């Protein structure tokens, strides 16, 4: 394994940091999330057309850049530094791998080129607050538990005249209010052949109702979608497709990307805190010169660097994505909390920029965690909790002789 970055990867990092540094200051981010789309559409088109950002992991035959997953991870570390609100996660990280893995040749040819160039955005709709379970990050991919189980709840699909109709509701969909294409996980088959399939729903489908939700982290906008007998297209050409395996594979790649985003955010929160403590004075000297503050910052630096190494390793080996994500989310939560503390009274005001990172940390744990469940599932998958073999019974011992009643003469 060669852990060094190539010249092309360094160029991706440099170019992204330059563009985002000019367009994604805290004020610009706050303004972008309050638009109807929830992101700066002009900046999104610039990133898509100039850098091919959403097409980094799309094959060249479909109009993408054809880079490795490591390149996407490296790019998302930069977007995480500035908390970029964009459809990148929902489109390139969650939707594109599913279309690539399950779609027919015609579907891939029709959908991947516009997804790669930013002309089409997509969102994955998973019933209930179960995205982490559906992606096999915090538990086994059990469709009966997270997709409605074929009974009430979730989204149900029924075959009608050679097509499909969907009905149901999904409350938390990343970019669900603005995506041009929805990938909806729906249950079909009833009790006899209960299974979960993925369906394509266009934004203008009759019966589709969408509304933006109020979220803790505005940089990750979410929408509620209602499907009222909506016409849909099956993703793929077979009802026997292994949707669970495709979702789990997508989850492994998404974990590495999310870990890199969290590391980028944690690193930037730490850098801003270091800059502040060098300027803020108390008792006639900068508070960063106090030994206690130095120790706290040093501990944060070590934790962020360890999380960065784990994220890079997960880019090379996606099987380690769950552990890397757990470490990165923990580093972001602790770093964001310490940033608020070390900024003092101004840091505790809700409007301060430090709270953007704290909200991202809390919201990502709600969506993809929590940390202890990520670690527990990774440990279980690695066999650390396998039951031990029963111990061999101890050899039988001869019973001790019964005491005799003897008279003792003194």
mmCIF file with all atom_site columns, N, CA and C in Angstrom, residues 100 144 161 223 344 364 397:
data_model
loop_
_atom_site.group_PDB
_atom_site.id
_atom_site.type_symbol
_atom_site.label_atom_id
_atom_site.label_alt_id
_atom_site.label_comp_id
_atom_site.label_asym_id
_atom_site.label_entity_id
_atom_site.label_seq_id
_atom_site.pdbx_PDB_ins_code
_atom_site.Cartn_x
_atom_site.Cartn_y
_atom_site.Cartn_z
_atom_site.occupancy
_atom_site.B_iso_or_equiv
_atom_site.pdbx_formal_charge
_atom_site.auth_seq_id
_atom_site.auth_comp_id
_atom_site.auth_asym_id
_atom_site.auth_atom_id
_atom_site.pdbx_PDB_model_num
ATOM 1  N N  . UNK A 1 100 ? -25.471 2.345   -10.384 1.00 0.00 ? 100 UNK A N  1
ATOM 2  C CA . UNK A 1 100 ? -24.411 1.588   -11.048 1.00 0.00 ? 100 UNK A CA 1
ATOM 3  C C  . UNK A 1 100 ? -24.535 0.097   -10.761 1.00 0.00 ? 100 UNK A C  1
ATOM 4  N N  . UNK A 1 144 ? -37.186 -6.338  6.979   1.00 0.00 ? 144 UNK A N  1
ATOM 5  C CA . UNK A 1 144 ? -38.398 -6.418  7.765   1.00 0.00 ? 144 UNK A CA 1
ATOM 6  C C  . UNK A 1 144 ? -38.430 -5.440  8.916   1.00 0.00 ? 144 UNK A C  1
ATOM 7  N N  . UNK A 1 161 ? -50.686 -3.331  -14.083 1.00 0.00 ? 161 UNK A N  1
ATOM 8  C CA . UNK A 1 161 ? -50.633 -3.253  -15.550 1.00 0.00 ? 161 UNK A CA 1
ATOM 9  C C  . UNK A 1 161 ? -49.210 -3.162  -16.075 1.00 0.00 ? 161 UNK A C  1
ATOM 10 N N  . UNK A 1 223 ? -35.981 16.567  3.530   1.00 0.00 ? 223 UNK A N  1
ATOM 11 C CA . UNK A 1 223 ? -37.353 16.781  3.116   1.00 0.00 ? 223 UNK A CA 1
ATOM 12 C C  . UNK A 1 223 ? -38.237 15.599  3.463   1.00 0.00 ? 223 UNK A C  1
ATOM 13 N N  . UNK A 1 344 ? -15.000 30.871  24.835  1.00 0.00 ? 344 UNK A N  1
ATOM 14 C CA . UNK A 1 344 ? -15.527 31.610  25.969  1.00 0.00 ? 344 UNK A CA 1
ATOM 15 C C  . UNK A 1 344 ? -16.971 32.024  25.796  1.00 0.00 ? 344 UNK A C  1
ATOM 16 N N  . UNK A 1 364 ? -24.972 14.499  12.333  1.00 0.00 ? 364 UNK A N  1
ATOM 17 C CA . UNK A 1 364 ? -24.413 13.313  11.682  1.00 0.00 ? 364 UNK A CA 1
ATOM 18 C C  . UNK A 1 364 ? -24.496 12.091  12.581  1.00 0.00 ? 364 UNK A C  1
ATOM 19 N N  . UNK A 1 397 ? -13.540 -35.852 41.251  1.00 0.00 ? 397 UNK A N  1
ATOM 20 C CA . UNK A 1 397 ? -12.641 -36.181 42.356  1.00 0.00 ? 397 UNK A CA 1
ATOM 21 C C  . UNK A 1 397 ? -13.314 -37.192 43.273  1.00 0.00 ? 397 UNK A C  1
#
